[in-house]
PDB file of N, CA and C in Angstrom:
ATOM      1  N   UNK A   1      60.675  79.698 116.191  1.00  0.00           N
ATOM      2  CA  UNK A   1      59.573  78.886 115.725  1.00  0.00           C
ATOM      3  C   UNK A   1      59.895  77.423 116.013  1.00  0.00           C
ATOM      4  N   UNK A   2      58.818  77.030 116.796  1.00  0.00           N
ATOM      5  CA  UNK A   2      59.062  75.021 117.096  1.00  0.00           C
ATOM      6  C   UNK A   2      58.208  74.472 116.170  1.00  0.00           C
ATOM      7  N   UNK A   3      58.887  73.429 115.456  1.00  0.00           N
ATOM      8  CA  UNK A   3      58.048  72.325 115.534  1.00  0.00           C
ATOM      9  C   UNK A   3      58.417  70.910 115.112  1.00  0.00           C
ATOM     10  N   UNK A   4      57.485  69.897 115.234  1.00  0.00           N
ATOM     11  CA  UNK A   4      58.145  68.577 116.141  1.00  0.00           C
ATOM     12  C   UNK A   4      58.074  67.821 114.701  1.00  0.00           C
ATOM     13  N   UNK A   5      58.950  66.872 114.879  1.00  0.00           N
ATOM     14  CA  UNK A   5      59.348  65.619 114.197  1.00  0.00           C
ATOM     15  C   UNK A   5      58.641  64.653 114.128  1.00  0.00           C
ATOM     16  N   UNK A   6      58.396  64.367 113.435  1.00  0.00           N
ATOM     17  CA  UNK A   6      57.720  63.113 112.956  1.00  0.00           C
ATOM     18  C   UNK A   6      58.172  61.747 113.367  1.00  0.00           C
ATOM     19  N   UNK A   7      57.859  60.630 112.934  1.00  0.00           N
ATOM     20  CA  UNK A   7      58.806  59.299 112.927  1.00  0.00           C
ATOM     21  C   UNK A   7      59.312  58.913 112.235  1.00  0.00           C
ATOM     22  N   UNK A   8      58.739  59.945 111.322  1.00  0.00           N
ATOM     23  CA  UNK A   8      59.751  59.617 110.173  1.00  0.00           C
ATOM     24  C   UNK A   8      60.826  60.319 110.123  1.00  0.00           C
ATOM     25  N   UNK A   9      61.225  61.068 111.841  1.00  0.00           N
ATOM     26  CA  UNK A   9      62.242  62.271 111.341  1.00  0.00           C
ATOM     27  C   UNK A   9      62.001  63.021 110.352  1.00  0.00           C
ATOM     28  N   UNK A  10      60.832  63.856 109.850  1.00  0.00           N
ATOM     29  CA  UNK A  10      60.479  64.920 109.481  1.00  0.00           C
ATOM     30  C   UNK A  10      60.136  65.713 110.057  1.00  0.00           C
ATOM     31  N   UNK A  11      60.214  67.318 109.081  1.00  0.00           N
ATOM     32  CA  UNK A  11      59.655  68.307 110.185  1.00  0.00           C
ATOM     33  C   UNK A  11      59.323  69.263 109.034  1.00  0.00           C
ATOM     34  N   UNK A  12      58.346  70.379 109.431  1.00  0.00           N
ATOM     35  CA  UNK A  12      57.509  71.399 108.489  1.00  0.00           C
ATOM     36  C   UNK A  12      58.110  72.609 108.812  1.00  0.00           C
ATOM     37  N   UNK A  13      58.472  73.277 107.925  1.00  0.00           N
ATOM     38  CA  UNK A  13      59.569  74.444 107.638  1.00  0.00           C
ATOM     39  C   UNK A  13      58.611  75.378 107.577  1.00  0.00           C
ATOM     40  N   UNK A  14      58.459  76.167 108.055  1.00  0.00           N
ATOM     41  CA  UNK A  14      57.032  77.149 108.727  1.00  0.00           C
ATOM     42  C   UNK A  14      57.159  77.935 107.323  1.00  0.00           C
ATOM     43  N   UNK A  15      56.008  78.642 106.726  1.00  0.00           N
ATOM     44  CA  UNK A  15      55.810  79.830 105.681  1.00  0.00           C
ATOM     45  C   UNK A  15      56.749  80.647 105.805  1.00  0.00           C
ATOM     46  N   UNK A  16      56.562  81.149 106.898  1.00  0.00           N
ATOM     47  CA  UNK A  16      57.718  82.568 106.640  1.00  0.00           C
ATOM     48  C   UNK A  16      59.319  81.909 106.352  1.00  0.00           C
ATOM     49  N   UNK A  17      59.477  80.996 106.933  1.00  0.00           N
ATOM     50  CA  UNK A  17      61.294  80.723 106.723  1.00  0.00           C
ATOM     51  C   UNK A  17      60.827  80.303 105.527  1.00  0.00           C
ATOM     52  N   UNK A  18      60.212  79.418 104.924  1.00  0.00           N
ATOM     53  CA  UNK A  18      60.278  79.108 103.670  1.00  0.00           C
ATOM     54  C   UNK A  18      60.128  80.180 102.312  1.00  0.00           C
ATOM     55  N   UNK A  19      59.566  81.606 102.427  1.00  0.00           N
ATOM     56  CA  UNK A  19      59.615  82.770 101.590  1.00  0.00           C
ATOM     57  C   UNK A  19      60.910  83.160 101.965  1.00  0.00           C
ATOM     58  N   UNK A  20      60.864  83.376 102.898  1.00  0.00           N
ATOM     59  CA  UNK A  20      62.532  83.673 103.336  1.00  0.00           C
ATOM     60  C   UNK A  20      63.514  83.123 102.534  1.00  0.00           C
ATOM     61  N   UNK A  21      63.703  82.179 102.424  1.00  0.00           N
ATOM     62  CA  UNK A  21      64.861  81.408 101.780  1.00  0.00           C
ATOM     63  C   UNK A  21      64.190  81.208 100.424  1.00  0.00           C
ATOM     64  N   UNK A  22      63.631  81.510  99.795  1.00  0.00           N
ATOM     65  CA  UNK A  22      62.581  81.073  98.631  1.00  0.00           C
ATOM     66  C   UNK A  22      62.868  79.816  98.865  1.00  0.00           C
ATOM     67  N   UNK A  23      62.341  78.581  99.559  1.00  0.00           N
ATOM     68  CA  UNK A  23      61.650  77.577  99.330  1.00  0.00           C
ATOM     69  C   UNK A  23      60.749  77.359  98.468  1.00  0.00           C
ATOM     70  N   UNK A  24      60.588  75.738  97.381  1.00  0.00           N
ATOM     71  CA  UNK A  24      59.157  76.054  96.857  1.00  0.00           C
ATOM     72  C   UNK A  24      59.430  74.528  96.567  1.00  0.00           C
ATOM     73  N   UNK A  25      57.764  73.867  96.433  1.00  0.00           N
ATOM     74  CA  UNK A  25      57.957  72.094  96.497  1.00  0.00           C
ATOM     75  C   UNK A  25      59.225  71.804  95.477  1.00  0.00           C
ATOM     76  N   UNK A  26      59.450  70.882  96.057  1.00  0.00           N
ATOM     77  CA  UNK A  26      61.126  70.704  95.105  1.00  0.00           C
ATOM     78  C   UNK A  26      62.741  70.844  95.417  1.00  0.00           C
ATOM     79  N   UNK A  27      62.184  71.963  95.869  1.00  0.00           N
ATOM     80  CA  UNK A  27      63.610  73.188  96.259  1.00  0.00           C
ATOM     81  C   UNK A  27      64.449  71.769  97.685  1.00  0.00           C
ATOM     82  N   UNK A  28      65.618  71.982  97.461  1.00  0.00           N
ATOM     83  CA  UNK A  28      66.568  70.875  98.142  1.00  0.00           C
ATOM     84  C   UNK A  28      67.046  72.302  99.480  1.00  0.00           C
ATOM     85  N   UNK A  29      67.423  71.692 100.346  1.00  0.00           N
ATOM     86  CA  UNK A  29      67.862  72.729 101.559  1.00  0.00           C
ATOM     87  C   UNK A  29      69.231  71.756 101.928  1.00  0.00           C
ATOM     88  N   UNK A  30      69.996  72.906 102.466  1.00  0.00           N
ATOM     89  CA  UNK A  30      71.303  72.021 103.339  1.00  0.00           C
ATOM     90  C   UNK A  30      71.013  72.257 104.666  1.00  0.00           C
ATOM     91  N   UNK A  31      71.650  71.530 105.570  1.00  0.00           N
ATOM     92  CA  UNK A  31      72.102  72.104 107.026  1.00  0.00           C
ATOM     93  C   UNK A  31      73.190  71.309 107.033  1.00  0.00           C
ATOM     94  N   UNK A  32      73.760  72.791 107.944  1.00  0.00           N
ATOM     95  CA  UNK A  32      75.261  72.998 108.668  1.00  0.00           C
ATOM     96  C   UNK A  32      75.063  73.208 109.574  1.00  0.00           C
ATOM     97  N   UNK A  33      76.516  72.628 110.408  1.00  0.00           N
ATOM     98  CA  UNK A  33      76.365  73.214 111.448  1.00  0.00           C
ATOM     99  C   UNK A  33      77.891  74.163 111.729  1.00  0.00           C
ATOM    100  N   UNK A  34      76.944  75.078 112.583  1.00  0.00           N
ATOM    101  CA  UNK A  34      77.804  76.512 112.866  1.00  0.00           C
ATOM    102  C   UNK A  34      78.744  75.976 113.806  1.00  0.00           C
ATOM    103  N   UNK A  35      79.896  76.819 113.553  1.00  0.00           N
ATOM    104  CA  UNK A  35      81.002  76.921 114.058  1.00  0.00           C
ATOM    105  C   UNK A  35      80.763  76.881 116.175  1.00  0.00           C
ATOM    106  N   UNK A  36      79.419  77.970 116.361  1.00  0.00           N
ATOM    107  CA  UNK A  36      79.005  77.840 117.926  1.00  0.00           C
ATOM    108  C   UNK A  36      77.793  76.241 117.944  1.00  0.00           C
ATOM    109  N   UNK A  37      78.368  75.800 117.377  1.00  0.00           N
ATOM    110  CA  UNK A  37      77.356  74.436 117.631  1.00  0.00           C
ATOM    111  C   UNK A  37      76.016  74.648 117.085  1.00  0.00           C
ATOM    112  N   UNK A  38      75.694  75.402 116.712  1.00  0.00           N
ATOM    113  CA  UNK A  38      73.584  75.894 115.871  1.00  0.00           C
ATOM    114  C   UNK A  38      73.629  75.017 114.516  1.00  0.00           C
ATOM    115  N   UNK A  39      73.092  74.663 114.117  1.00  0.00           N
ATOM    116  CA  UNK A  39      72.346  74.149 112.785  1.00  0.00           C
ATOM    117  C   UNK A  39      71.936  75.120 112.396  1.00  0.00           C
ATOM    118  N   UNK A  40      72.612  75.167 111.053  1.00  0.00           N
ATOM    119  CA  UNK A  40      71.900  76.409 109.758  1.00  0.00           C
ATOM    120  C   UNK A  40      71.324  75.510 108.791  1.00  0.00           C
ATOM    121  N   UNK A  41      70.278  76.237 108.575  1.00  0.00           N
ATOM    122  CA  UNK A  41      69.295  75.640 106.722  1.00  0.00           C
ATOM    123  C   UNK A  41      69.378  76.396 106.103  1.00  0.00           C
ATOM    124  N   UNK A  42      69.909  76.651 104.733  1.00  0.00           N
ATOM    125  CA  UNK A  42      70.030  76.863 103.898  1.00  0.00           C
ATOM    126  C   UNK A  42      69.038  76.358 102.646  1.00  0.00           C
ATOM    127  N   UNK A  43      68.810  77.347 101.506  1.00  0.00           N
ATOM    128  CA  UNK A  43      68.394  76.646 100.555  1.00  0.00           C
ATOM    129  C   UNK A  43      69.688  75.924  99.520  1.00  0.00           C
ATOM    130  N   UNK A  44      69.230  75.000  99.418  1.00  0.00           N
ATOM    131  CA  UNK A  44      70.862  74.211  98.632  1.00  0.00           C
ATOM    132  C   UNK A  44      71.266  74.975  97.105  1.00  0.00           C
ATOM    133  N   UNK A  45      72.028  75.433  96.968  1.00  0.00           N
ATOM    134  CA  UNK A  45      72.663  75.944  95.327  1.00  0.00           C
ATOM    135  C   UNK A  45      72.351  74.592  94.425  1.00  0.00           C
ATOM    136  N   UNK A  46      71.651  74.497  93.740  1.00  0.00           N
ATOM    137  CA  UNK A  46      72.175  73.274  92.358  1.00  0.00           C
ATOM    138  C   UNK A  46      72.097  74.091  91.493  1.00  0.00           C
ATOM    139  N   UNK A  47      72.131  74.998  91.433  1.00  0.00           N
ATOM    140  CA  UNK A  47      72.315  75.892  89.895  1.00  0.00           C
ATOM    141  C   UNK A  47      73.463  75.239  89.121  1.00  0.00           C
ATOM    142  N   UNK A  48      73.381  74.303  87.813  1.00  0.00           N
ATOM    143  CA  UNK A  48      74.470  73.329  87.344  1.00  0.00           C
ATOM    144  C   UNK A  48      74.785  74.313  86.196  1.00  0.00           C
ATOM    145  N   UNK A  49      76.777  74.391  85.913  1.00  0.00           N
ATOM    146  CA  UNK A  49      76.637  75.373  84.924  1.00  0.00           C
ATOM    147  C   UNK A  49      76.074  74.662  83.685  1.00  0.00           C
ATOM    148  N   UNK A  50      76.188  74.951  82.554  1.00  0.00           N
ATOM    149  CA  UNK A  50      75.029  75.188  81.458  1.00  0.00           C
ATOM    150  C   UNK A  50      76.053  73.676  80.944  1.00  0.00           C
ATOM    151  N   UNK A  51      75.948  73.337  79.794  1.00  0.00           N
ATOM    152  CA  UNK A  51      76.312  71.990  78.964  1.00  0.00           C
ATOM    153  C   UNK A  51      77.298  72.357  78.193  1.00  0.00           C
ATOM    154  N   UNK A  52      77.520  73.844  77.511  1.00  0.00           N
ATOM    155  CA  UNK A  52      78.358  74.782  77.007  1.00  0.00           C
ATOM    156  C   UNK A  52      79.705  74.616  78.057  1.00  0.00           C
ATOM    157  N   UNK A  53      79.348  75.467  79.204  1.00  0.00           N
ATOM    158  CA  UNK A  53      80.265  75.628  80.249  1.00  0.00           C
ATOM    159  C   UNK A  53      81.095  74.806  80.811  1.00  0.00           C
ATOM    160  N   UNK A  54      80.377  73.341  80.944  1.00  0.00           N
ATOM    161  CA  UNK A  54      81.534  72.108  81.607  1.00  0.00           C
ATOM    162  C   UNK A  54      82.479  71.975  80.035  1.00  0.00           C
ATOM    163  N   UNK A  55      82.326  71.886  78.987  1.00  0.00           N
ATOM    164  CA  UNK A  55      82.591  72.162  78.002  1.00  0.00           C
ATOM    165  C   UNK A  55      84.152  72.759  78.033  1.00  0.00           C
ATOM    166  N   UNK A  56      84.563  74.385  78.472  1.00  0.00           N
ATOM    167  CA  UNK A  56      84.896  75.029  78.216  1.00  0.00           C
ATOM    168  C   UNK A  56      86.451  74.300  78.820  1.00  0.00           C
ATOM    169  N   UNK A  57      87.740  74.476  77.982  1.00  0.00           N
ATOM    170  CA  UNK A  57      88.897  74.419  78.385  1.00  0.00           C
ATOM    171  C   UNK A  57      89.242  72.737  78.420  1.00  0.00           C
ATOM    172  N   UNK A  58      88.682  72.178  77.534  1.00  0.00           N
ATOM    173  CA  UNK A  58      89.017  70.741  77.884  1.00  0.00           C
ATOM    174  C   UNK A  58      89.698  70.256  76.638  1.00  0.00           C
ATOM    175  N   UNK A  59      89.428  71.002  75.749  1.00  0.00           N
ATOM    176  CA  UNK A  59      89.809  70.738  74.273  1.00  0.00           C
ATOM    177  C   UNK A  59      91.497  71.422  74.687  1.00  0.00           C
ATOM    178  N   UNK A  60      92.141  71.816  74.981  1.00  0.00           N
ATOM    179  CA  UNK A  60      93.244  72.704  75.046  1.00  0.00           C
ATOM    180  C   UNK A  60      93.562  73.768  74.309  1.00  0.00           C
ATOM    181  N   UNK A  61      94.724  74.362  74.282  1.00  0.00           N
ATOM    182  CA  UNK A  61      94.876  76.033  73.773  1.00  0.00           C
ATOM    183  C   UNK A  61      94.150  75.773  71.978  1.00  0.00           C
ATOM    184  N   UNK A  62      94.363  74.740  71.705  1.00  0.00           N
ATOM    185  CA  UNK A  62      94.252  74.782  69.742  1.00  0.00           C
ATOM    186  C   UNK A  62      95.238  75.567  68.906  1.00  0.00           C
ATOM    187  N   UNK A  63      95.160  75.557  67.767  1.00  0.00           N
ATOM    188  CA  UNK A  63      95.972  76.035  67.020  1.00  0.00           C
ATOM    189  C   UNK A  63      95.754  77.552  67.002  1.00  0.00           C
ATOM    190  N   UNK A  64      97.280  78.132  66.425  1.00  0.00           N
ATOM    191  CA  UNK A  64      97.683  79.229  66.413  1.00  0.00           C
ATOM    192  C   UNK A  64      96.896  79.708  64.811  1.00  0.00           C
ATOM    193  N   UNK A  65      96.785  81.216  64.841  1.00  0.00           N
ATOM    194  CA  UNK A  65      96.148  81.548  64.077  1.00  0.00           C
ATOM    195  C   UNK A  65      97.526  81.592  62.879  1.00  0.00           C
ATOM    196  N   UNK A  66      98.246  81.584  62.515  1.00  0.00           N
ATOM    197  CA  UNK A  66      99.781  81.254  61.648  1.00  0.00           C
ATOM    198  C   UNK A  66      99.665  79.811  61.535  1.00  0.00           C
ATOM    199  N   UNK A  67      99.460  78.676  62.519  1.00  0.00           N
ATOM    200  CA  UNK A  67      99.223  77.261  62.155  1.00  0.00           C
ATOM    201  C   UNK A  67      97.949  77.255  60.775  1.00  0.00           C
ATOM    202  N   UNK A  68      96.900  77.369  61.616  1.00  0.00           N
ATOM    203  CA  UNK A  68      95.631  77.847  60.781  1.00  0.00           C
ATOM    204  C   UNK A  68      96.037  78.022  59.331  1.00  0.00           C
ATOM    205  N   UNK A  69      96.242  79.007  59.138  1.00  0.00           N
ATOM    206  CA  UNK A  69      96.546  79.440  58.310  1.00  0.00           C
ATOM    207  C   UNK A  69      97.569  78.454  57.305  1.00  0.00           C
ATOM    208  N   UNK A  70      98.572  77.819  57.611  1.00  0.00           N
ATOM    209  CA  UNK A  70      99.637  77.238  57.193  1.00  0.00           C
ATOM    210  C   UNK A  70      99.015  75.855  56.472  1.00  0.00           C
ATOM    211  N   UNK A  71      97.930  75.688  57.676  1.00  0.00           N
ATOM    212  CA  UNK A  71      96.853  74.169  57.322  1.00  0.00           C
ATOM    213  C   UNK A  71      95.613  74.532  56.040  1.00  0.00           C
ATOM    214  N   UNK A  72      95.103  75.818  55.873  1.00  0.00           N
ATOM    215  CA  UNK A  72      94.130  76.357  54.679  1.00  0.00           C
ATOM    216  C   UNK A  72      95.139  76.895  53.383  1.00  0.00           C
ATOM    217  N   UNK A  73      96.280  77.052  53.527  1.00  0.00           N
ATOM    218  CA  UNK A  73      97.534  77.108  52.292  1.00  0.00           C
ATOM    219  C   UNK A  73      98.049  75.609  52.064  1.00  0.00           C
ATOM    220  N   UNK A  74      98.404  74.620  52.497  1.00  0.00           N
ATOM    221  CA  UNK A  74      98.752  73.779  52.339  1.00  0.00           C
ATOM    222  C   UNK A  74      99.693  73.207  52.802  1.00  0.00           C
ATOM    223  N   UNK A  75     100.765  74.663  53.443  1.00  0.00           N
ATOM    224  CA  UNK A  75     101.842  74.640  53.697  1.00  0.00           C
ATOM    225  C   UNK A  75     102.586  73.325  54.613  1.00  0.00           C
TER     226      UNK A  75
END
């Protein structure tokens, strides 16, 4: 499938490649280029993990469940 560039260096990503890749207004695309010299498009991943997830492991191991414990006795 051809088609031409704009001046603005744009170009229209035909229907079918765009179901193909689920494209949809919005949707971000990459290109690479292949190892034999071709340009690949891709639809871009931003799936960001959740607010929970960056979260996870930053606090460090925490206390032992015997610490815990030692800190709700008084000890």
């Amino acid at each position: 499938m051809a088609t031409t560039v704009t001046s603005k260096g744009q170009v229209t990503i035909s229907k079918p490649v765009r179901e193909h890749l689920g494209i949809v207004p919005g949707s971000k695309v990459e290109f690479r280029c292949a190892a034999d010299g071709t340009i690949v498009i891709e639809k871009a991943d931003t799936s960001e993990p959740s607010r929970f997830a960056k979260l996870v492991g930053i606090v460090g191991p925490g206390l032992s469940t015997d610490e815990i414990m030692a800190i709700t006795r008084g000890d």
